[in-house]
XYZ file of C-alpha atoms in Angstrom:
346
model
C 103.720 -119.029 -35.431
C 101.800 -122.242 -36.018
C 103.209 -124.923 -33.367
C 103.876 -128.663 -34.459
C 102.559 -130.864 -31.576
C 104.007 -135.059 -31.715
C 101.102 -136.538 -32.959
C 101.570 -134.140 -36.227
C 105.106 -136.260 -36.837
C 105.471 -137.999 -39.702
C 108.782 -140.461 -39.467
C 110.215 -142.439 -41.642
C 112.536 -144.993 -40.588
C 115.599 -145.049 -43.390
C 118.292 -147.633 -42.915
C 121.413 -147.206 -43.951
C 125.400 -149.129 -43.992
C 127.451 -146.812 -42.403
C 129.884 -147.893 -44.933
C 132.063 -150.831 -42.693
C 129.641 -152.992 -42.566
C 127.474 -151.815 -39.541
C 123.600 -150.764 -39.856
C 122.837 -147.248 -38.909
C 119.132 -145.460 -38.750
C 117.992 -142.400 -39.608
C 114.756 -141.160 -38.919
C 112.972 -138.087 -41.360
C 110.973 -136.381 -39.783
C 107.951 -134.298 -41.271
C 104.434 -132.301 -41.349
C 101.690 -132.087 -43.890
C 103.003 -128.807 -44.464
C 106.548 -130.413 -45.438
C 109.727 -128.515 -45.400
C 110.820 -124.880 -46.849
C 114.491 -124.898 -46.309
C 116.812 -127.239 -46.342
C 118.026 -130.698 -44.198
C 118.946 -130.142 -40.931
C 120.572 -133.680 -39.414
C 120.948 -134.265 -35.787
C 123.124 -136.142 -33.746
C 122.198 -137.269 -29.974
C 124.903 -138.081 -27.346
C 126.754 -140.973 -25.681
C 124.283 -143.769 -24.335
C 121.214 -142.604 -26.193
C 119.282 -142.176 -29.170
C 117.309 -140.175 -31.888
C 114.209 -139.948 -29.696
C 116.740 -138.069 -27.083
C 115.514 -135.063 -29.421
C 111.625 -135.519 -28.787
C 111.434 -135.445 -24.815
C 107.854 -135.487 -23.140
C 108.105 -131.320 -22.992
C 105.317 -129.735 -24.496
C 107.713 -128.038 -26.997
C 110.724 -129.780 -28.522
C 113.306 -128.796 -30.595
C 112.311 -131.125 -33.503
C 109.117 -129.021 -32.997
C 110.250 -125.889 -33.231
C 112.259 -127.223 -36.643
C 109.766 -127.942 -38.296
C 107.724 -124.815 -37.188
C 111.217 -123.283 -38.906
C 110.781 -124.970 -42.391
C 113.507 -127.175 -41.759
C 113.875 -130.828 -43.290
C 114.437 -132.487 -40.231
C 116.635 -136.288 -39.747
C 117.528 -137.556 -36.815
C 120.480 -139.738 -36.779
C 120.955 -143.411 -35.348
C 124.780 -143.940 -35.215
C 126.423 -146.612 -33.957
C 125.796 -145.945 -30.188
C 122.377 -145.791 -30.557
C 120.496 -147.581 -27.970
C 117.743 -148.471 -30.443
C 120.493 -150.462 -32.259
C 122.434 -153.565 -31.237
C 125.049 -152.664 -28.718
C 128.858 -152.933 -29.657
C 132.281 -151.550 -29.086
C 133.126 -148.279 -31.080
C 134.919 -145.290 -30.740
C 134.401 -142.084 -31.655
C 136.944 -142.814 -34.266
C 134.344 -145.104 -36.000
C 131.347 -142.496 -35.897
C 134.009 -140.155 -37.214
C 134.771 -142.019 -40.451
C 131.763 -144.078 -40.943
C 128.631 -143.402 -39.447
C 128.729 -139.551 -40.257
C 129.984 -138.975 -43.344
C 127.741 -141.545 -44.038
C 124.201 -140.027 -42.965
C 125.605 -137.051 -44.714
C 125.779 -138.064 -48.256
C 122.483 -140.266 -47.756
C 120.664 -137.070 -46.917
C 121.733 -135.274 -49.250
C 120.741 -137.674 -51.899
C 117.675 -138.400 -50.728
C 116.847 -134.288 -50.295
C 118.599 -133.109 -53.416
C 120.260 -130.196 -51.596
C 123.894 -129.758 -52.047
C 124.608 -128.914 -48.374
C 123.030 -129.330 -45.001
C 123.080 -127.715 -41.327
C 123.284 -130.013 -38.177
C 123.094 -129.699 -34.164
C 124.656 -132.038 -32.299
C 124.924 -133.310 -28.882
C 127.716 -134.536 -26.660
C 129.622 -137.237 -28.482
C 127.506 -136.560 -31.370
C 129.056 -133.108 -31.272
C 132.832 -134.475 -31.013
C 132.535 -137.299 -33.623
C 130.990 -134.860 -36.261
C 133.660 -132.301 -34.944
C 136.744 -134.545 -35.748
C 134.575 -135.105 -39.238
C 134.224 -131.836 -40.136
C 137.779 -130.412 -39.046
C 139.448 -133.921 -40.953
C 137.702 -132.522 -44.357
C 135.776 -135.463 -44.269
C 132.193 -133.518 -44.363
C 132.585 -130.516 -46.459
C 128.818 -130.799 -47.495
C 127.939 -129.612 -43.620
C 128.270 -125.526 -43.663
C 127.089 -124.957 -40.081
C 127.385 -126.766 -37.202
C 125.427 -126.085 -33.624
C 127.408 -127.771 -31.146
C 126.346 -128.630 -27.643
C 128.569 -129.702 -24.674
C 132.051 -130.664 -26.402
C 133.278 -130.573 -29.346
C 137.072 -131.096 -29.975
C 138.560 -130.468 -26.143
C 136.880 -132.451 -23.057
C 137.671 -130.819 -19.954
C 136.199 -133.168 -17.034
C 135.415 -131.982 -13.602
C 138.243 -133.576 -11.192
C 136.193 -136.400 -9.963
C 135.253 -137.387 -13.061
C 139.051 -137.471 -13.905
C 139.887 -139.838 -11.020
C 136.904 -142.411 -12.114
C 138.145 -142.569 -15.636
C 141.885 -142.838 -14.657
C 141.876 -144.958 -11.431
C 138.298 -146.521 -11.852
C 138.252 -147.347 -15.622
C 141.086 -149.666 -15.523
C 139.406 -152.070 -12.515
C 136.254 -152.181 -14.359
C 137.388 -152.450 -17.960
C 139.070 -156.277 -16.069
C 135.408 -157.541 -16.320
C 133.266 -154.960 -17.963
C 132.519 -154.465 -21.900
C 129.864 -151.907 -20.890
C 128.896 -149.714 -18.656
C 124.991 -149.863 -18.382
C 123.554 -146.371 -17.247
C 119.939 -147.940 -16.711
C 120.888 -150.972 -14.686
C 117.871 -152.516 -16.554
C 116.842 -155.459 -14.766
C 120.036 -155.019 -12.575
C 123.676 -155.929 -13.265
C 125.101 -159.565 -12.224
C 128.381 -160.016 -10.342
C 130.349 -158.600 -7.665
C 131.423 -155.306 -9.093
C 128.213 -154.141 -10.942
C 126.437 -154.675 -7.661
C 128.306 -152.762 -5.299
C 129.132 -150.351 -7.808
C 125.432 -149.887 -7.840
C 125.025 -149.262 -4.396
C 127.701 -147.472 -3.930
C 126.082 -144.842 -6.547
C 122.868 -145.332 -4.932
C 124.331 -143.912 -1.426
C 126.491 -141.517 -2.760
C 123.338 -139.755 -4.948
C 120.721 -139.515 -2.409
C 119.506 -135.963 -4.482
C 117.000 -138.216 -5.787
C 115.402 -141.554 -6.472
C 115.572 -142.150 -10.225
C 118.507 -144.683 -11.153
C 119.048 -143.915 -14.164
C 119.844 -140.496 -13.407
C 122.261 -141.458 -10.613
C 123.926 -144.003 -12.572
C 124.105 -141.419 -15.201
C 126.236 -138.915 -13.181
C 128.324 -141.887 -11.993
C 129.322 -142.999 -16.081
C 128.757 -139.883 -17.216
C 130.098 -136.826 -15.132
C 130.249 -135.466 -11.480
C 127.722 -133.936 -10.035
C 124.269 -134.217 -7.887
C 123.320 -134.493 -10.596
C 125.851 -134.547 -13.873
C 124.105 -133.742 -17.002
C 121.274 -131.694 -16.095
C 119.789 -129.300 -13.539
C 117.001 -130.828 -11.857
C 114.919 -127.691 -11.711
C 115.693 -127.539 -15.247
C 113.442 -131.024 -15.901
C 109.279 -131.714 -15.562
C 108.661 -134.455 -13.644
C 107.879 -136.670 -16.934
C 110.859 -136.362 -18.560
C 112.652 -136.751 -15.789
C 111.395 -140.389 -15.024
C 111.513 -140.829 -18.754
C 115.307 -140.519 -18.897
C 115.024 -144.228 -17.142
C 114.038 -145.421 -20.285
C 116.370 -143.453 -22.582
C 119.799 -144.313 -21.487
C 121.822 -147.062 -22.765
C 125.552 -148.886 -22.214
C 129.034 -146.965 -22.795
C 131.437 -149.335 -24.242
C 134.470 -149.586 -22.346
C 136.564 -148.921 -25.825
C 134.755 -145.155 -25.712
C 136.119 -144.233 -21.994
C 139.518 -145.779 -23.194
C 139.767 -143.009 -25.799
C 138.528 -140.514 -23.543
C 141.092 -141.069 -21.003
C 143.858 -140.917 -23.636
C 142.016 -137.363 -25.456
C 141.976 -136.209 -21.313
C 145.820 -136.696 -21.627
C 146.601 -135.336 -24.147
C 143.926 -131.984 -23.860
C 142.031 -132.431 -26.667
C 140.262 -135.390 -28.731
C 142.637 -138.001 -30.025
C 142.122 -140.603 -32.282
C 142.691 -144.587 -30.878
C 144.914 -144.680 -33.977
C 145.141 -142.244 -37.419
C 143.320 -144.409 -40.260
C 141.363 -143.073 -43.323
C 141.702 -139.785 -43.156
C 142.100 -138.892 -39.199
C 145.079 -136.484 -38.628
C 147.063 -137.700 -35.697
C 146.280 -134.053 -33.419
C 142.877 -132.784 -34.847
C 144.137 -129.120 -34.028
C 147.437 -129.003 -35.445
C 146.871 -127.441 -38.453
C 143.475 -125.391 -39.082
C 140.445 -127.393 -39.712
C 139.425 -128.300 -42.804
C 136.455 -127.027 -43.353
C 134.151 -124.273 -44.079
C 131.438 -124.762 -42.021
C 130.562 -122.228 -39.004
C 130.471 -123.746 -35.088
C 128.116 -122.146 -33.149
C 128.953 -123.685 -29.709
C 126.807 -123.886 -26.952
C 127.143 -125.142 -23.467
C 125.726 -124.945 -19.868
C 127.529 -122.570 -17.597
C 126.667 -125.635 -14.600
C 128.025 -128.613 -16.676
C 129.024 -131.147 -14.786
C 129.768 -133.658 -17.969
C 132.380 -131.715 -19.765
C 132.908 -128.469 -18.201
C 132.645 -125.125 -20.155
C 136.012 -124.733 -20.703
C 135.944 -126.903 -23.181
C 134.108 -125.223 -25.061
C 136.044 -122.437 -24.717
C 139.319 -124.391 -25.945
C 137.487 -125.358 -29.396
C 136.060 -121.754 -29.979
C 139.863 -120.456 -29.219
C 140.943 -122.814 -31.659
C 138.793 -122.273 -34.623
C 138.768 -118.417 -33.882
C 142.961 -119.009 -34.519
C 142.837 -119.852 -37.677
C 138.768 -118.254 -39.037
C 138.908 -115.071 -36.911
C 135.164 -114.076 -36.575
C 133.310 -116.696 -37.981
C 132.485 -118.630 -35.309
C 130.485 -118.146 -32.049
C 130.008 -119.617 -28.591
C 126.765 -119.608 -26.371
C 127.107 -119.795 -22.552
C 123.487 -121.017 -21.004
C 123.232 -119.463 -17.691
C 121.208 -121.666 -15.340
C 121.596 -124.605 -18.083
C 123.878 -127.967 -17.670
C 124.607 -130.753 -20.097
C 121.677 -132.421 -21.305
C 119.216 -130.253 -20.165
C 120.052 -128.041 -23.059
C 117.452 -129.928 -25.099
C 115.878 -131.741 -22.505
C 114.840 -128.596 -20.404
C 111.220 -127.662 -19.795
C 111.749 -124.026 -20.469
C 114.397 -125.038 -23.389
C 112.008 -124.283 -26.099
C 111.852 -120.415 -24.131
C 115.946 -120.170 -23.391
C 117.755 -122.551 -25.630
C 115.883 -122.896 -29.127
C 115.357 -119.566 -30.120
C 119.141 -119.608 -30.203
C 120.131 -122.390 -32.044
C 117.063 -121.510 -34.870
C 119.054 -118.171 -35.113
C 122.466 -119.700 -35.603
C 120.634 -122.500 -38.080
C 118.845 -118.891 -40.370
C 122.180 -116.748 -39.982
């Protein structure tokens, strides 16, 4: 098998309305070769970006697309850190931003349907898409982390229930990076505090990360899991969590599954009520040591579709894997890809 290297890439930058008035990106990405199959779109996770796909690894999974024949886009939605930051909810994504990318795609590719893999709360707004009917076009769907039921480690419970509401007083955001370092009383000793309480390691960003993020030394990834270079590029790659996305976590971690901040345009009020609508396959994958959304939840959305489309669907746990480290992991391209390519061909 030939393998695509970066400098190979050939983007191009589309830009897109998301359909309520906000700009989103997407990002095509190809070879001299060009594609033989179809448009695969992906979706990174909370606080990052497109480029979250195309780590400094010496294999990536955009690589090993292309190496695939797939027609590969990378989404910008609205919580993006390459765009402007702004309050949404996964409501928003939901409605807008991916049915959006979907129908742009497929107009711009001819193809009458399209696969995707997506991350985190990439997974769980294209989730509440799919299952709401809103994305029939999408016939299979690799999932990674959480889809439809977030199941927190405990800590992580008692920050967004007993922290959330002190911060969310003076806070719009939560910045992961720190960039050039928060002003004011409660960013500041919040950023210490996070500082002493992660001594696993020196990199900021990733202790700030398991502090919004998760609970863990560290949250989203194993640390044996990540080279040395992406690991310090991770500072560069996280962004700010509105306060309006933890709000509608806390309320989905009440309730035991996703909930939308209110039914509009199409969003059932309980997402797994009634059985989805939609044909598309999940094939859900998770770490067996995530600390971000634990496997169980998983679990709970596999149950759930396997309810109602007995056999159809199928659920991957990654020994020796976490959260982000799924795609972010130096030996992913080894333990991880070969396993979403398969789901992707079946």
């Amino acid at each position: 098998m030939r393998a695509t290297a970066r400098f190979r890439h050939h983007d191009e930058v589309h830009f897109i309305d998301a359909g309520d008035g906000v700009a989103i990106t997407l990002i095509r990405v190809r070879t001299d070769t060009g594609p033989t199959k179809g448009p695969v779109l992906l979706l990174h996770g909370v606080a990052m970006r497109a480029e979250s796909f195309r780590p400094p690894v010496a294999r990536t999974l955009v690589d090993a697309l292309l190496d695939d024949g797939w027609d590969v886009w990378m989404l910008n939605w609205r919580g993006s850190t390459d765009l402007d930051p702004r309050p949404w909810t996964l409501d928003d994504v939901a409605l807008h931003d991916v049915p959006s990318a979907v129908r742009y795609v497929l107009a711009q590719t001819g193809a009458s349907s399209l696969r995707a893999v997506a991350h985190c709360q990439g997974s769980t707004a294209l989730s509440m898409a799919a299952v709401s009917g809103l994305v029939p076009e999408v016939d299979v769907i690799v999932s990674n982390g959480v889809s439809l039921h977030p199941v927190m480690p405990t800590f992580a419970r008692v920050k967004l229930h007993a922290l959330r509401p002190l911060v969310q007083r003076t806070q719009s955001y939560v910045d992961v990076p720190w960039r050039d370092g928060p002003e004011g009383a409660l960013p500041r000793v919040t950023r210490n505090a996070v500082r002493l309480w992660h001594a696993e390691c020196g990199n900021a960003s990733c202790n700030m990360a398991s502090f919004a993020l998760g609970s863990g030394h560290p949250a989203l990834w194993r640390h044996a899991n990540l080279d040395a270079a992406t690991h310090d590029w991770v500072a560069t790659e996280f962004g700010r969590v509105p306060m309006s996305f933890y709000a509608q976590l806390a309320a989905s971690d009440r309730a035991g599954q996703i909930v939308p901040i209110r039914a509009k345009g199409g969003l059932p009020v309980t997402f797994t009520a009634t059985a989805p609508r939609t044909q598309a396959r999940f094939a859900l994958f998770t770490g067996a040591d995530n600390r971000a959304f634990l496997p169980e939840s998983q679990r709970k959305t596999h149950a759930y579709l396997e309810r109602h489309q007995p056999g159809r669907h199928s659920l991957t746990v990654l020994r020796g894997y976490g959260h982000a480290d799924v795609f972010l992991g130096a030996r992913a391209h080894i333990d991880v890809y070969p396993r979403v390519l398969a789901e992707l061909n079946a």
